Amino acid sequence: MDTLEKRNVLASRIVVAVLVLCSLAAPAFGDVLDYCIYNPGQLKPVDSGSKMKVGDPAPDFILPDLAGGRVALSEYRGKKNVVLSFVPAAWTPVCSQQWPGYNIAQDIFDQTDAVLIGISVDNVPTLYAWTQQMGKLWFPVLSDFWPHGEVAAKYGVLRSDGVSERALFVIDKKGVIRHIDVHDINIMPRLEDLAKELAKLEK
């Protein structure tokens, strides 16, 4: 398959994923769980000072996952491209759509030999209960609860109220940051934009 064909396949998969995302738009978990979602209202779009820039080595970390293990970023060095997805808080509207969207778009990550790592400052029990409502996730979800927000702070995306920004970091197999998107916390990042950044890693 040549490069053009690969891009066409990727584009078609993005379209399918976006259509499915639209079908999931609201509520994210269905009517039964809609009452569980807390709406914080409109927030300051960005409330942190970024410490990282494209080309910097990605700071390593070790955080607990939801299966009782611990995951280190360095485990993927030389093996996988990595997308770090920081989300502000469990049981909130935009976050409750963002990760389920990535869950149905696994092909886009697989095609670029990338793995997604979800990170939130919520504690493990909260994240476990929340993500159980999303079905079986193919990517690890890590708790940056204690020391509170230490990894978010290391990446410069810890807000003054103790939650993280809605941020994406694309890291290549050498452990170098290739893309940063500290997004408006009120808006879900477009999957198409992330797919384009992942496609650049193949060059």
PDB file of C-alpha atoms in Angstrom:
ATOM      1  CA  MET A   1       0.000   0.000   0.000  1.00  0.00           C
ATOM      2  CA  ASP A   2       1.557   3.328  -1.064  1.00  0.00           C
ATOM      3  CA  THR A   3       1.487   6.540   0.968  1.00  0.00           C
ATOM      4  CA  LEU A   4      -1.553   7.932  -0.865  1.00  0.00           C
ATOM      5  CA  GLU A   5      -3.527   4.761  -0.253  1.00  0.00           C
ATOM      6  CA  LYS A   6      -2.540   4.786   3.406  1.00  0.00           C
ATOM      7  CA  ARG A   7      -3.754   8.361   3.727  1.00  0.00           C
ATOM      8  CA  ASN A   8      -7.024   7.507   2.009  1.00  0.00           C
ATOM      9  CA  VAL A   9      -7.562   4.587   4.366  1.00  0.00           C
ATOM     10  CA  LEU A  10      -6.739   6.789   7.346  1.00  0.00           C
ATOM     11  CA  ALA A  11      -9.106   9.493   6.097  1.00  0.00           C
ATOM     12  CA  SER A  12     -11.942   7.011   5.650  1.00  0.00           C
ATOM     13  CA  ARG A  13     -11.402   5.661   9.161  1.00  0.00           C
ATOM     14  CA  ILE A  14     -11.470   9.183  10.574  1.00  0.00           C
ATOM     15  CA  VAL A  15     -14.779   9.830   8.818  1.00  0.00           C
ATOM     16  CA  VAL A  16     -16.266   6.648  10.282  1.00  0.00           C
ATOM     17  CA  ALA A  17     -14.988   7.507  13.763  1.00  0.00           C
ATOM     18  CA  VAL A  18     -16.358  11.046  13.556  1.00  0.00           C
ATOM     19  CA  LEU A  19     -19.752   9.754  12.433  1.00  0.00           C
ATOM     20  CA  VAL A  20     -19.840   7.337  15.348  1.00  0.00           C
ATOM     21  CA  LEU A  21     -18.757  10.130  17.686  1.00  0.00           C
ATOM     22  CA  CYS A  22     -21.610  12.268  16.421  1.00  0.00           C
ATOM     23  CA  SER A  23     -24.019   9.445  17.104  1.00  0.00           C
ATOM     24  CA  LEU A  24     -22.721   9.333  20.681  1.00  0.00           C
ATOM     25  CA  ALA A  25     -22.831  13.080  21.084  1.00  0.00           C
ATOM     26  CA  ALA A  26     -25.241  13.425  23.999  1.00  0.00           C
ATOM     27  CA  PRO A  27     -25.533  11.952  26.429  1.00  0.00           C
ATOM     28  CA  ALA A  28     -22.209  10.117  26.327  1.00  0.00           C
ATOM     29  CA  PHE A  29     -23.285   7.170  28.462  1.00  0.00           C
ATOM     30  CA  GLY A  30     -26.949   6.992  27.696  1.00  0.00           C
ATOM     31  CA  ASP A  31     -30.017   8.276  29.432  1.00  0.00           C
ATOM     32  CA  VAL A  32     -29.632   6.031  32.484  1.00  0.00           C
ATOM     33  CA  LEU A  33     -26.332   7.599  33.518  1.00  0.00           C
ATOM     34  CA  ASP A  34     -26.992  11.105  32.318  1.00  0.00           C
ATOM     35  CA  TYR A  35     -27.888  12.185  35.840  1.00  0.00           C
ATOM     36  CA  CYS A  36     -24.383  11.211  37.032  1.00  0.00           C
ATOM     37  CA  ILE A  37     -22.646  13.819  34.885  1.00  0.00           C
ATOM     38  CA  TYR A  38     -21.656  17.022  36.682  1.00  0.00           C
ATOM     39  CA  ASN A  39     -21.618  20.116  34.507  1.00  0.00           C
ATOM     40  CA  PRO A  40     -19.082  22.662  35.802  1.00  0.00           C
ATOM     41  CA  GLY A  41     -20.306  25.296  33.364  1.00  0.00           C
ATOM     42  CA  GLN A  42     -18.085  27.451  31.188  1.00  0.00           C
ATOM     43  CA  LEU A  43     -14.516  27.560  32.485  1.00  0.00           C
ATOM     44  CA  LYS A  44     -11.466  29.684  31.723  1.00  0.00           C
ATOM     45  CA  PRO A  45     -10.207  28.101  28.484  1.00  0.00           C
ATOM     46  CA  VAL A  46      -6.584  27.674  29.648  1.00  0.00           C
ATOM     47  CA  ASP A  47      -5.276  28.256  33.163  1.00  0.00           C
ATOM     48  CA  SER A  48      -1.673  27.123  33.232  1.00  0.00           C
ATOM     49  CA  GLY A  49       1.734  28.100  31.965  1.00  0.00           C
ATOM     50  CA  SER A  50       3.115  25.548  29.554  1.00  0.00           C
ATOM     51  CA  LYS A  51       6.595  24.316  30.449  1.00  0.00           C
ATOM     52  CA  MET A  52       7.110  22.053  27.461  1.00  0.00           C
ATOM     53  CA  LYS A  53       7.689  22.751  23.791  1.00  0.00           C
ATOM     54  CA  VAL A  54       7.901  20.641  20.657  1.00  0.00           C
ATOM     55  CA  GLY A  55      11.339  19.031  20.424  1.00  0.00           C
ATOM     56  CA  ASP A  56      11.767  18.649  24.182  1.00  0.00           C
ATOM     57  CA  PRO A  57      12.330  15.180  25.651  1.00  0.00           C
ATOM     58  CA  ALA A  58       9.113  13.983  27.282  1.00  0.00           C
ATOM     59  CA  PRO A  59       9.502  13.804  31.079  1.00  0.00           C
ATOM     60  CA  ASP A  60       9.261  10.233  32.308  1.00  0.00           C
ATOM     61  CA  PHE A  61       6.742   9.240  34.961  1.00  0.00           C
ATOM     62  CA  ILE A  62       5.273   6.229  36.700  1.00  0.00           C
ATOM     63  CA  LEU A  63       1.582   6.249  37.640  1.00  0.00           C
ATOM     64  CA  PRO A  64      -0.935   3.675  38.909  1.00  0.00           C
ATOM     65  CA  ASP A  65      -3.358   2.186  36.406  1.00  0.00           C
ATOM     66  CA  LEU A  66      -6.856   0.871  37.072  1.00  0.00           C
ATOM     67  CA  ALA A  67      -5.806  -2.779  37.198  1.00  0.00           C
ATOM     68  CA  GLY A  68      -3.554  -2.401  40.234  1.00  0.00           C
ATOM     69  CA  GLY A  69      -0.352  -2.024  38.234  1.00  0.00           C
ATOM     70  CA  ARG A  70       1.926   0.880  37.489  1.00  0.00           C
ATOM     71  CA  VAL A  71       2.785   2.238  34.054  1.00  0.00           C
ATOM     72  CA  ALA A  72       5.945   4.126  33.119  1.00  0.00           C
ATOM     73  CA  LEU A  73       6.204   6.269  30.014  1.00  0.00           C
ATOM     74  CA  SER A  74       9.706   4.876  29.452  1.00  0.00           C
ATOM     75  CA  GLU A  75       8.189   1.410  28.851  1.00  0.00           C
ATOM     76  CA  TYR A  76       7.227   2.578  25.370  1.00  0.00           C
ATOM     77  CA  ARG A  77      10.595   4.112  24.438  1.00  0.00           C
ATOM     78  CA  GLY A  78      11.814   2.574  21.184  1.00  0.00           C
ATOM     79  CA  LYS A  79       8.599   0.527  20.836  1.00  0.00           C
ATOM     80  CA  LYS A  80       5.578   2.776  20.350  1.00  0.00           C
ATOM     81  CA  ASN A  81       4.650   6.343  19.604  1.00  0.00           C
ATOM     82  CA  VAL A  82       2.635   7.677  22.524  1.00  0.00           C
ATOM     83  CA  VAL A  83      -0.271  10.083  22.862  1.00  0.00           C
ATOM     84  CA  LEU A  84      -0.793  11.432  26.373  1.00  0.00           C
ATOM     85  CA  SER A  85      -4.374  12.577  26.866  1.00  0.00           C
ATOM     86  CA  PHE A  86      -4.795  14.679  30.002  1.00  0.00           C
ATOM     87  CA  VAL A  87      -8.460  15.279  30.865  1.00  0.00           C
ATOM     88  CA  PRO A  88      -9.637  17.571  33.682  1.00  0.00           C
ATOM     89  CA  ALA A  89     -12.113  15.466  35.628  1.00  0.00           C
ATOM     90  CA  ALA A  90     -14.193  12.311  35.624  1.00  0.00           C
ATOM     91  CA  TRP A  91     -17.978  12.533  35.375  1.00  0.00           C
ATOM     92  CA  THR A  92     -17.940  15.800  33.437  1.00  0.00           C
ATOM     93  CA  PRO A  93     -19.571  16.289  30.013  1.00  0.00           C
ATOM     94  CA  VAL A  94     -16.673  16.821  27.593  1.00  0.00           C
ATOM     95  CA  CYS A  95     -14.320  14.326  29.279  1.00  0.00           C
ATOM     96  CA  SER A  96     -17.094  11.726  29.188  1.00  0.00           C
ATOM     97  CA  GLN A  97     -17.189  11.991  25.391  1.00  0.00           C
ATOM     98  CA  GLN A  98     -13.492  12.374  24.634  1.00  0.00           C
ATOM     99  CA  TRP A  99     -12.125   8.997  25.761  1.00  0.00           C
ATOM    100  CA  PRO A 100     -15.052   6.947  24.400  1.00  0.00           C
ATOM    101  CA  GLY A 101     -14.316   8.675  21.098  1.00  0.00           C
ATOM    102  CA  TYR A 102     -10.705   7.506  21.179  1.00  0.00           C
ATOM    103  CA  ASN A 103     -11.904   4.050  22.148  1.00  0.00           C
ATOM    104  CA  ILE A 104     -13.784   3.631  18.867  1.00  0.00           C
ATOM    105  CA  ALA A 105     -10.896   5.105  16.878  1.00  0.00           C
ATOM    106  CA  GLN A 106      -8.269   2.527  17.846  1.00  0.00           C
ATOM    107  CA  ASP A 107      -7.422   1.855  14.178  1.00  0.00           C
ATOM    108  CA  ILE A 108      -6.120   5.386  13.793  1.00  0.00           C
ATOM    109  CA  PHE A 109      -3.641   4.810  16.603  1.00  0.00           C
ATOM    110  CA  ASP A 110      -2.733   1.301  15.429  1.00  0.00           C
ATOM    111  CA  GLN A 111      -2.006   2.486  11.913  1.00  0.00           C
ATOM    112  CA  THR A 112       0.611   4.906  13.223  1.00  0.00           C
ATOM    113  CA  ASP A 113       2.014   2.413  15.740  1.00  0.00           C
ATOM    114  CA  ALA A 114       0.841   4.628  18.573  1.00  0.00           C
ATOM    115  CA  VAL A 115      -0.618   3.928  21.983  1.00  0.00           C
ATOM    116  CA  LEU A 116      -2.893   6.264  23.905  1.00  0.00           C
ATOM    117  CA  ILE A 117      -2.424   6.870  27.621  1.00  0.00           C
ATOM    118  CA  GLY A 118      -5.265   8.590  29.459  1.00  0.00           C
ATOM    119  CA  ILE A 119      -4.352  10.613  32.546  1.00  0.00           C
ATOM    120  CA  SER A 120      -6.535  12.389  35.087  1.00  0.00           C
ATOM    121  CA  VAL A 121      -5.921  13.795  38.578  1.00  0.00           C
ATOM    122  CA  ASP A 122      -8.904  11.773  39.862  1.00  0.00           C
ATOM    123  CA  ASN A 123      -8.198   8.900  42.228  1.00  0.00           C
ATOM    124  CA  VAL A 124      -8.255   5.260  41.085  1.00  0.00           C
ATOM    125  CA  PRO A 125     -11.713   4.314  42.483  1.00  0.00           C
ATOM    126  CA  THR A 126     -13.315   7.326  40.816  1.00  0.00           C
ATOM    127  CA  LEU A 127     -11.618   6.621  37.488  1.00  0.00           C
ATOM    128  CA  TYR A 128     -12.513   2.942  37.719  1.00  0.00           C
ATOM    129  CA  ALA A 129     -16.221   3.650  38.267  1.00  0.00           C
ATOM    130  CA  TRP A 130     -16.265   6.284  35.519  1.00  0.00           C
ATOM    131  CA  THR A 131     -14.462   4.286  32.847  1.00  0.00           C
ATOM    132  CA  GLN A 132     -16.516   1.152  33.546  1.00  0.00           C
ATOM    133  CA  GLN A 133     -19.398   3.049  31.967  1.00  0.00           C
ATOM    134  CA  MET A 134     -17.373   3.480  28.780  1.00  0.00           C
ATOM    135  CA  GLY A 135     -17.111  -0.224  28.044  1.00  0.00           C
ATOM    136  CA  LYS A 136     -13.787  -2.006  27.626  1.00  0.00           C
ATOM    137  CA  LEU A 137     -11.075   0.546  26.893  1.00  0.00           C
ATOM    138  CA  TRP A 138      -8.111  -0.569  24.780  1.00  0.00           C
ATOM    139  CA  PHE A 139      -5.769   2.019  26.336  1.00  0.00           C
ATOM    140  CA  PRO A 140      -4.492   2.415  29.900  1.00  0.00           C
ATOM    141  CA  VAL A 141      -5.993   5.040  32.171  1.00  0.00           C
ATOM    142  CA  LEU A 142      -3.651   6.374  34.858  1.00  0.00           C
ATOM    143  CA  SER A 143      -4.333   8.263  38.064  1.00  0.00           C
ATOM    144  CA  ASP A 144      -2.264  11.383  38.746  1.00  0.00           C
ATOM    145  CA  PHE A 145      -4.008  11.801  42.090  1.00  0.00           C
ATOM    146  CA  TRP A 146      -1.055  11.595  44.477  1.00  0.00           C
ATOM    147  CA  PRO A 147       1.222  13.442  44.774  1.00  0.00           C
ATOM    148  CA  HIS A 148      -1.672  15.418  43.422  1.00  0.00           C
ATOM    149  CA  GLY A 149      -1.214  16.406  39.787  1.00  0.00           C
ATOM    150  CA  GLU A 150       2.538  15.825  39.889  1.00  0.00           C
ATOM    151  CA  VAL A 151       2.734  14.628  36.284  1.00  0.00           C
ATOM    152  CA  ALA A 152       0.352  17.308  35.028  1.00  0.00           C
ATOM    153  CA  ALA A 153       2.531  19.902  36.747  1.00  0.00           C
ATOM    154  CA  LYS A 154       5.641  18.366  35.209  1.00  0.00           C
ATOM    155  CA  TYR A 155       4.100  18.846  31.763  1.00  0.00           C
ATOM    156  CA  GLY A 156       2.900  22.351  32.658  1.00  0.00           C
ATOM    157  CA  VAL A 157      -0.810  21.552  32.399  1.00  0.00           C
ATOM    158  CA  LEU A 158      -1.969  21.685  36.045  1.00  0.00           C
ATOM    159  CA  ARG A 159      -4.592  24.401  36.514  1.00  0.00           C
ATOM    160  CA  SER A 160      -4.813  26.609  39.592  1.00  0.00           C
ATOM    161  CA  ASP A 161      -7.936  24.758  40.794  1.00  0.00           C
ATOM    162  CA  GLY A 162      -6.093  21.401  40.931  1.00  0.00           C
ATOM    163  CA  VAL A 163      -7.401  19.758  37.758  1.00  0.00           C
ATOM    164  CA  SER A 164      -5.402  19.369  34.579  1.00  0.00           C
ATOM    165  CA  GLU A 165      -5.891  21.113  31.297  1.00  0.00           C
ATOM    166  CA  ARG A 166      -7.484  19.219  28.449  1.00  0.00           C
ATOM    167  CA  ALA A 167      -4.166  18.508  26.746  1.00  0.00           C
ATOM    168  CA  LEU A 168      -2.625  16.173  24.197  1.00  0.00           C
ATOM    169  CA  PHE A 169       1.077  15.396  23.843  1.00  0.00           C
ATOM    170  CA  VAL A 170       2.276  13.339  20.874  1.00  0.00           C
ATOM    171  CA  ILE A 171       5.586  11.669  21.696  1.00  0.00           C
ATOM    172  CA  ASP A 172       7.654   9.707  19.184  1.00  0.00           C
ATOM    173  CA  LYS A 173       9.475   6.444  19.778  1.00  0.00           C
ATOM    174  CA  LYS A 174      12.628   8.328  20.740  1.00  0.00           C
ATOM    175  CA  GLY A 175      10.759   9.982  23.578  1.00  0.00           C
ATOM    176  CA  VAL A 176      10.663  13.409  21.899  1.00  0.00           C
ATOM    177  CA  ILE A 177       7.553  15.593  22.042  1.00  0.00           C
ATOM    178  CA  ARG A 178       6.329  16.110  18.468  1.00  0.00           C
ATOM    179  CA  HIS A 179       3.019  17.895  19.075  1.00  0.00           C
ATOM    180  CA  ILE A 180       1.346  19.741  21.949  1.00  0.00           C
ATOM    181  CA  ASP A 181      -2.301  20.746  22.111  1.00  0.00           C
ATOM    182  CA  VAL A 182      -3.297  22.505  25.325  1.00  0.00           C
ATOM    183  CA  HIS A 183      -6.904  22.769  24.317  1.00  0.00           C
ATOM    184  CA  ASP A 184      -9.759  24.978  25.435  1.00  0.00           C
ATOM    185  CA  ILE A 185     -10.977  22.986  28.443  1.00  0.00           C
ATOM    186  CA  ASN A 186     -14.593  23.501  27.371  1.00  0.00           C
ATOM    187  CA  ILE A 187     -14.146  21.891  23.942  1.00  0.00           C
ATOM    188  CA  MET A 188     -13.180  18.385  22.839  1.00  0.00           C
ATOM    189  CA  PRO A 189     -10.106  18.288  20.537  1.00  0.00           C
ATOM    190  CA  ARG A 190     -10.894  17.263  16.967  1.00  0.00           C
ATOM    191  CA  LEU A 191      -9.935  13.682  16.207  1.00  0.00           C
ATOM    192  CA  GLU A 192      -9.001  14.695  12.660  1.00  0.00           C
ATOM    193  CA  ASP A 193      -6.313  17.074  13.957  1.00  0.00           C
ATOM    194  CA  LEU A 194      -4.778  14.412  16.174  1.00  0.00           C
ATOM    195  CA  ALA A 195      -4.798  11.902  13.283  1.00  0.00           C
ATOM    196  CA  LYS A 196      -2.914  14.384  11.097  1.00  0.00           C
ATOM    197  CA  GLU A 197      -0.249  14.820  13.762  1.00  0.00           C
ATOM    198  CA  LEU A 198       0.098  11.060  14.159  1.00  0.00           C
ATOM    199  CA  ALA A 199       0.438  10.657  10.384  1.00  0.00           C
ATOM    200  CA  LYS A 200       3.441  12.993  10.443  1.00  0.00           C
ATOM    201  CA  LEU A 201       5.306  10.509  12.632  1.00  0.00           C
ATOM    202  CA  GLU A 202       5.532   8.108   9.689  1.00  0.00           C
ATOM    203  CA  LYS A 203       7.626  10.523   7.659  1.00  0.00           C
TER     204      LYS A 203
END
